[in-house]
PDB file of C-alpha atoms in Angstrom:
ATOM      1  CA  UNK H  16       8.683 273.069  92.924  1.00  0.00           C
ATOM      2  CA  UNK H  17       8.899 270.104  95.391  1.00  0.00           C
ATOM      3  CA  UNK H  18       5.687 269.362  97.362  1.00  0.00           C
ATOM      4  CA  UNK H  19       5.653 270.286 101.050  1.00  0.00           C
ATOM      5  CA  UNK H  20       4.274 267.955 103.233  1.00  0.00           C
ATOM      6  CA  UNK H  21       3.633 267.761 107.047  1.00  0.00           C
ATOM      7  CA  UNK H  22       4.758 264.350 107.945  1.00  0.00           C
ATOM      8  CA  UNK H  23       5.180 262.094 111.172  1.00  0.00           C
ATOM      9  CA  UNK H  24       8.186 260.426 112.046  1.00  0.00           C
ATOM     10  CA  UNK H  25       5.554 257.411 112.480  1.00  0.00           C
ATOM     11  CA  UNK H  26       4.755 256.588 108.903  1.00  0.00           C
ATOM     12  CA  UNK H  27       7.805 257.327 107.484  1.00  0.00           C
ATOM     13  CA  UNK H  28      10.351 255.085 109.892  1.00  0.00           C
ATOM     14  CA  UNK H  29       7.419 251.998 110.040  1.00  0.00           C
ATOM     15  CA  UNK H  30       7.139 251.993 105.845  1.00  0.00           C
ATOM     16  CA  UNK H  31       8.338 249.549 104.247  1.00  0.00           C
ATOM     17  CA  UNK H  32       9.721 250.251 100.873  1.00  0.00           C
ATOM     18  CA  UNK H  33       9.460 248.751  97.706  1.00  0.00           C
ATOM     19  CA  UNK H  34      13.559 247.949  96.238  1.00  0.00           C
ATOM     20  CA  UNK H  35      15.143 250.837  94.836  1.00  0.00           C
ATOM     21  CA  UNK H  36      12.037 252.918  95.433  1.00  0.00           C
ATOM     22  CA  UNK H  37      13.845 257.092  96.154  1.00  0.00           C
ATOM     23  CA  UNK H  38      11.936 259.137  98.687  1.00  0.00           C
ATOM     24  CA  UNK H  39      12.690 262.924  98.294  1.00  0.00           C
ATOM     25  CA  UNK H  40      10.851 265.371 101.107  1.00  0.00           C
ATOM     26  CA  UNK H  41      10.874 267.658 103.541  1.00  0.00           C
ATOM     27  CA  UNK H  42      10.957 266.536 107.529  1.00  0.00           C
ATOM     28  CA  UNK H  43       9.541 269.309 109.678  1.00  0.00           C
ATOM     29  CA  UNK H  44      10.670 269.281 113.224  1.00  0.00           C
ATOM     30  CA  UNK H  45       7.222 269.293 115.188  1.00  0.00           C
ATOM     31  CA  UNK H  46       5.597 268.216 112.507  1.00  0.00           C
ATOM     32  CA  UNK H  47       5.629 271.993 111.301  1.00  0.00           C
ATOM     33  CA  UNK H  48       5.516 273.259 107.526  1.00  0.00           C
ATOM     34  CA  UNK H  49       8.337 273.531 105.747  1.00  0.00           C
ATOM     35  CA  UNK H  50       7.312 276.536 103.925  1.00  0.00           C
ATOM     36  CA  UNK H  51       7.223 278.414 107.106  1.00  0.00           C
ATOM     37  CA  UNK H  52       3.147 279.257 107.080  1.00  0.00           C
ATOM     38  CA  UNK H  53       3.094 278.250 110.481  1.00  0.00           C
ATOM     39  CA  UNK H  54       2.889 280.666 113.263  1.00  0.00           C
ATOM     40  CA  UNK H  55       4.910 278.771 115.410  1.00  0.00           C
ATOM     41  CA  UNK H  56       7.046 277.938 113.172  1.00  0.00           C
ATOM     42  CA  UNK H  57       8.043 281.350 111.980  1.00  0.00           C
ATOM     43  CA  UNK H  58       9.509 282.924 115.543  1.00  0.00           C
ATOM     44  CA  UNK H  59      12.635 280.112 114.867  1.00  0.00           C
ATOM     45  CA  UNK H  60      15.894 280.989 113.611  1.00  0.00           C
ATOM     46  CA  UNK H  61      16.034 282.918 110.007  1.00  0.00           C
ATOM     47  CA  UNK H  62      19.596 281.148 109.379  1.00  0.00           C
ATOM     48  CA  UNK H  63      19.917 277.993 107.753  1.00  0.00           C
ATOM     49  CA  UNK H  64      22.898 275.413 108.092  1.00  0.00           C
ATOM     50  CA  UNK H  65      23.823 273.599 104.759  1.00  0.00           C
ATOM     51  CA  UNK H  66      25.305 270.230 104.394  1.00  0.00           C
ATOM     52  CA  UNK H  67      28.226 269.435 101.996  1.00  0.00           C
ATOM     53  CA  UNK H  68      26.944 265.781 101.991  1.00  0.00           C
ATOM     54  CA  UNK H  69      30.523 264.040 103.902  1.00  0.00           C
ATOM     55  CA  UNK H  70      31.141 266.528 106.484  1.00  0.00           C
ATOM     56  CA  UNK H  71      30.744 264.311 109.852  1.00  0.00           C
ATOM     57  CA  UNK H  72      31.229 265.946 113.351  1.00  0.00           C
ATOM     58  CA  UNK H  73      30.824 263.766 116.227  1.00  0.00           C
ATOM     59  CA  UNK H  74      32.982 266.374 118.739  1.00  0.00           C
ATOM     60  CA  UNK H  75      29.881 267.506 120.562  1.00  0.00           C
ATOM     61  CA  UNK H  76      29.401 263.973 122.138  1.00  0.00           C
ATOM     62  CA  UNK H  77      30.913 262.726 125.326  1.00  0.00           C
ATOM     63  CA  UNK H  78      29.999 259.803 127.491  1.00  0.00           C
ATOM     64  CA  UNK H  79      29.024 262.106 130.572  1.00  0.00           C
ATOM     65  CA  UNK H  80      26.765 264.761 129.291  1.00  0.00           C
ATOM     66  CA  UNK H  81      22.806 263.354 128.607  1.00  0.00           C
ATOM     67  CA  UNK H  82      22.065 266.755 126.973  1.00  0.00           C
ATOM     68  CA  UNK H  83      23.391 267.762 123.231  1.00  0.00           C
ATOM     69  CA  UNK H  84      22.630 270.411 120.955  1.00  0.00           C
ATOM     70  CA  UNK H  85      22.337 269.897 117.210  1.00  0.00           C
ATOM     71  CA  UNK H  86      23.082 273.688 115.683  1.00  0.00           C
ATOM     72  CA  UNK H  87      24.969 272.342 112.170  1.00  0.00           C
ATOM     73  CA  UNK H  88      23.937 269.651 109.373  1.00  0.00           C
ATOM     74  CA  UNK H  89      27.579 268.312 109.819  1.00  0.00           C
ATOM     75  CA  UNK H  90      26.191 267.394 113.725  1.00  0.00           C
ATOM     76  CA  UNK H  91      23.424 266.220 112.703  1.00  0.00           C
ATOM     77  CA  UNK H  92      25.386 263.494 110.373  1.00  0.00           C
ATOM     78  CA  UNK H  93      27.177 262.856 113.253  1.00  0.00           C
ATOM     79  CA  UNK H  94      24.360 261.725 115.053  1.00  0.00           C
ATOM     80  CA  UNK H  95      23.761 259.806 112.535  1.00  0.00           C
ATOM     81  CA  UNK H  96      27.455 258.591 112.456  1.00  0.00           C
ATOM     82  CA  UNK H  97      27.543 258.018 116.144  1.00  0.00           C
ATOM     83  CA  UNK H  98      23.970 255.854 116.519  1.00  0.00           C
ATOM     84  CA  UNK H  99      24.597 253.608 113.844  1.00  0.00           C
ATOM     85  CA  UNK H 100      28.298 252.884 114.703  1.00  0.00           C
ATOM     86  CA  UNK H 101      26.695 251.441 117.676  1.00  0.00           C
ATOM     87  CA  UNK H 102      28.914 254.166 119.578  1.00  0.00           C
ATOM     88  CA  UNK H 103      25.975 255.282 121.467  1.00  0.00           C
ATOM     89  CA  UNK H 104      22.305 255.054 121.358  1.00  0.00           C
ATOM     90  CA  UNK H 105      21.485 257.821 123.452  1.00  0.00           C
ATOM     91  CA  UNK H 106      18.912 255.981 125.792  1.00  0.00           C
ATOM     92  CA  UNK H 107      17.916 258.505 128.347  1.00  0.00           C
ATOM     93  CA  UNK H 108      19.234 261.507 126.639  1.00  0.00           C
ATOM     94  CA  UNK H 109      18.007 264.298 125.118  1.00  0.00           C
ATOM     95  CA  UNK H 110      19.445 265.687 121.332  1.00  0.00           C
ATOM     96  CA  UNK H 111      17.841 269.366 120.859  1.00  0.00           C
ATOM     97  CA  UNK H 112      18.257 270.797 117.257  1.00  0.00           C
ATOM     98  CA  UNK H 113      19.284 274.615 117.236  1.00  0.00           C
ATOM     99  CA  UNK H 114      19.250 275.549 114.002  1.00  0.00           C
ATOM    100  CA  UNK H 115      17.325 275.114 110.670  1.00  0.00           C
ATOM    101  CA  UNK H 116      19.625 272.466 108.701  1.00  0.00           C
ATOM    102  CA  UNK H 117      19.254 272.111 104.957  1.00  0.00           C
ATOM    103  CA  UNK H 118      20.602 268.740 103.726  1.00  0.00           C
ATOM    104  CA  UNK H 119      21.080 270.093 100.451  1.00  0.00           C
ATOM    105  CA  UNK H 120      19.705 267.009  98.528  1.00  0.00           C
ATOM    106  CA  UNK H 121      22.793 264.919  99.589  1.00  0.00           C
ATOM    107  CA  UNK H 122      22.485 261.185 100.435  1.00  0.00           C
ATOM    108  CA  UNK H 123      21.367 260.648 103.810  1.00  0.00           C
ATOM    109  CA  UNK H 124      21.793 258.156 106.109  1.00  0.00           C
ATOM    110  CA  UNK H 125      19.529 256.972 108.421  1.00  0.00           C
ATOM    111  CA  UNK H 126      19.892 258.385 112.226  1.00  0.00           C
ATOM    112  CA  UNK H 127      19.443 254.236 113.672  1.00  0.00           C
ATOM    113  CA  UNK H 128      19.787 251.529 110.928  1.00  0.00           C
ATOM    114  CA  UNK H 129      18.295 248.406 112.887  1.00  0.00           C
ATOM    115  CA  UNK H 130      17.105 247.366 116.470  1.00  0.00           C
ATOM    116  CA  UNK H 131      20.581 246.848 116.753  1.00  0.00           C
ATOM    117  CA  UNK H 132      21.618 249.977 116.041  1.00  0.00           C
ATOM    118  CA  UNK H 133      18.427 252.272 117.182  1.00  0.00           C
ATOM    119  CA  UNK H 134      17.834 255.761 118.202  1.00  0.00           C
ATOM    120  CA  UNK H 135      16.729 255.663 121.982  1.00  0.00           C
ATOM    121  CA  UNK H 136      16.932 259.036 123.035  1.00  0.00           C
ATOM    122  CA  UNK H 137      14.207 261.627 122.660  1.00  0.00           C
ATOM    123  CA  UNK H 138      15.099 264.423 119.443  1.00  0.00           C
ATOM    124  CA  UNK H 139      13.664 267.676 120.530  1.00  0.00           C
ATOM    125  CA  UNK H 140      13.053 270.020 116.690  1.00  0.00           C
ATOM    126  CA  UNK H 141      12.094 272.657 118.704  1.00  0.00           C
ATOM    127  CA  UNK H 142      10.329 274.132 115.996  1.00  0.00           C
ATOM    128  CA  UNK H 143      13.985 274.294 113.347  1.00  0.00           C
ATOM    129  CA  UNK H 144      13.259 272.263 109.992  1.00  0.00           C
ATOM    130  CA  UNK H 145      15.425 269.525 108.434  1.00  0.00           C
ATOM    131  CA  UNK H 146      15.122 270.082 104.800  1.00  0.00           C
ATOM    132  CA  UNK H 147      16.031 268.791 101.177  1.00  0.00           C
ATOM    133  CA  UNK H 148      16.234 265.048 103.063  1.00  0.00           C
ATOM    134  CA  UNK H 149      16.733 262.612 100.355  1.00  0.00           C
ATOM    135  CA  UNK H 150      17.164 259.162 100.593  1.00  0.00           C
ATOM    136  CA  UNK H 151      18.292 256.604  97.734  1.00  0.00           C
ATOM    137  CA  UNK H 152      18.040 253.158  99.378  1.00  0.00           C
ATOM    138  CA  UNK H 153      16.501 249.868  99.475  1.00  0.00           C
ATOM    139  CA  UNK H 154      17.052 249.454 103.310  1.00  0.00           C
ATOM    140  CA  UNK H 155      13.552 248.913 105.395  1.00  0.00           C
ATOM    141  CA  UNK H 156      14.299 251.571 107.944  1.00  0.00           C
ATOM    142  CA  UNK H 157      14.267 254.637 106.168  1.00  0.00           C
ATOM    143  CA  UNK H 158      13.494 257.976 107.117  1.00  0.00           C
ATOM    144  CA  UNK H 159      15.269 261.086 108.799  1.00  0.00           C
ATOM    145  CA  UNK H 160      15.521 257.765 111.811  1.00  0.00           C
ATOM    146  CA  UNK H 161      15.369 254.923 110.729  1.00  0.00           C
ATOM    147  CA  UNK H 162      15.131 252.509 113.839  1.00  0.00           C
ATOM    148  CA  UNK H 163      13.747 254.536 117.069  1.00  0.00           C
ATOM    149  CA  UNK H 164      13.070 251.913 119.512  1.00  0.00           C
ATOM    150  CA  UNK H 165      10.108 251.982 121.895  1.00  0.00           C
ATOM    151  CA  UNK H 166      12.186 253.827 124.225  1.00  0.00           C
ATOM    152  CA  UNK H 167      13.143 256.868 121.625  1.00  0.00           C
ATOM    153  CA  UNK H 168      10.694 260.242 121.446  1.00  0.00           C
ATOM    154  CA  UNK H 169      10.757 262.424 118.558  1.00  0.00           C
TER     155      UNK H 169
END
């Protein structure tokens, strides 16, 4: 059985990592448990979206909107997608998941890979969980994001 852990996005996207050190954990939107013990965290959605580990969809963004909704993993790996592309950083936008998303153990990749290439936005959980994150890499911004600049919220 994997270890739960309640975790903040500011530990895990400021580590540095030692090369070819694997990180394998749960991210809890709202810094909630994974295991669903709390309160707040039990009134979300029962359903769960699971990734296939390539499945990309970046169809949900447009240049006009500054509101998105993340409701499958295959969004979510868009964001991803779209961020790091350099596509759009979101600044002054706001990305709401809407569903619980289970990454299935897949290799992920970083939402904002360098200050180049960062997460500006603010990434509203409201109170869904990201599970079964893994990452294999020897990258130095790692993490669910890995680069959120000063003017990204999570």
């Amino acid at each position: 059985m994997k270890n739960k852990r309640k975790i903040c996005f500011a530990i895990i996207f400021n580590t540095r990592r030692k090369e070819n050190e694997k990180r394998d954990f749960d991210y809890v939107a709202d810094n909630r448990y994974a295991d669903g013990n709390d309160p707040q965290h039990d009134a979300a959605a029962t359903t769960t979206d699971t990734w296939d580990g390539t499945t990309v969809d970046t169809s949900w963004h447009n240049t006009t909107d500054t509101a998105f909704t993340i409701d499958t993993a295959a969004k979510l790996a868009g964001l991803s997608s779209i961020v790091n592309a350099g596509t759009d950083n979101f600044s002054g936008d706001t990305v709401t998941l809407a569903a619980n998303i289970n990454l299935a153990d897949k290799a992920w990749t970083p939402i904002g890979t360098s200050s180049t290439y960062s997460f500006k936005g603010t990434f509203d959980g409201a109170g869904y969980t990201i599970s079964n994150l893994k990452i294999e890499s020897t990258a130095q911004y790692v993490g669910m994001f890995g680069y959120v600049s000063v003017a990204g919220t999570i």
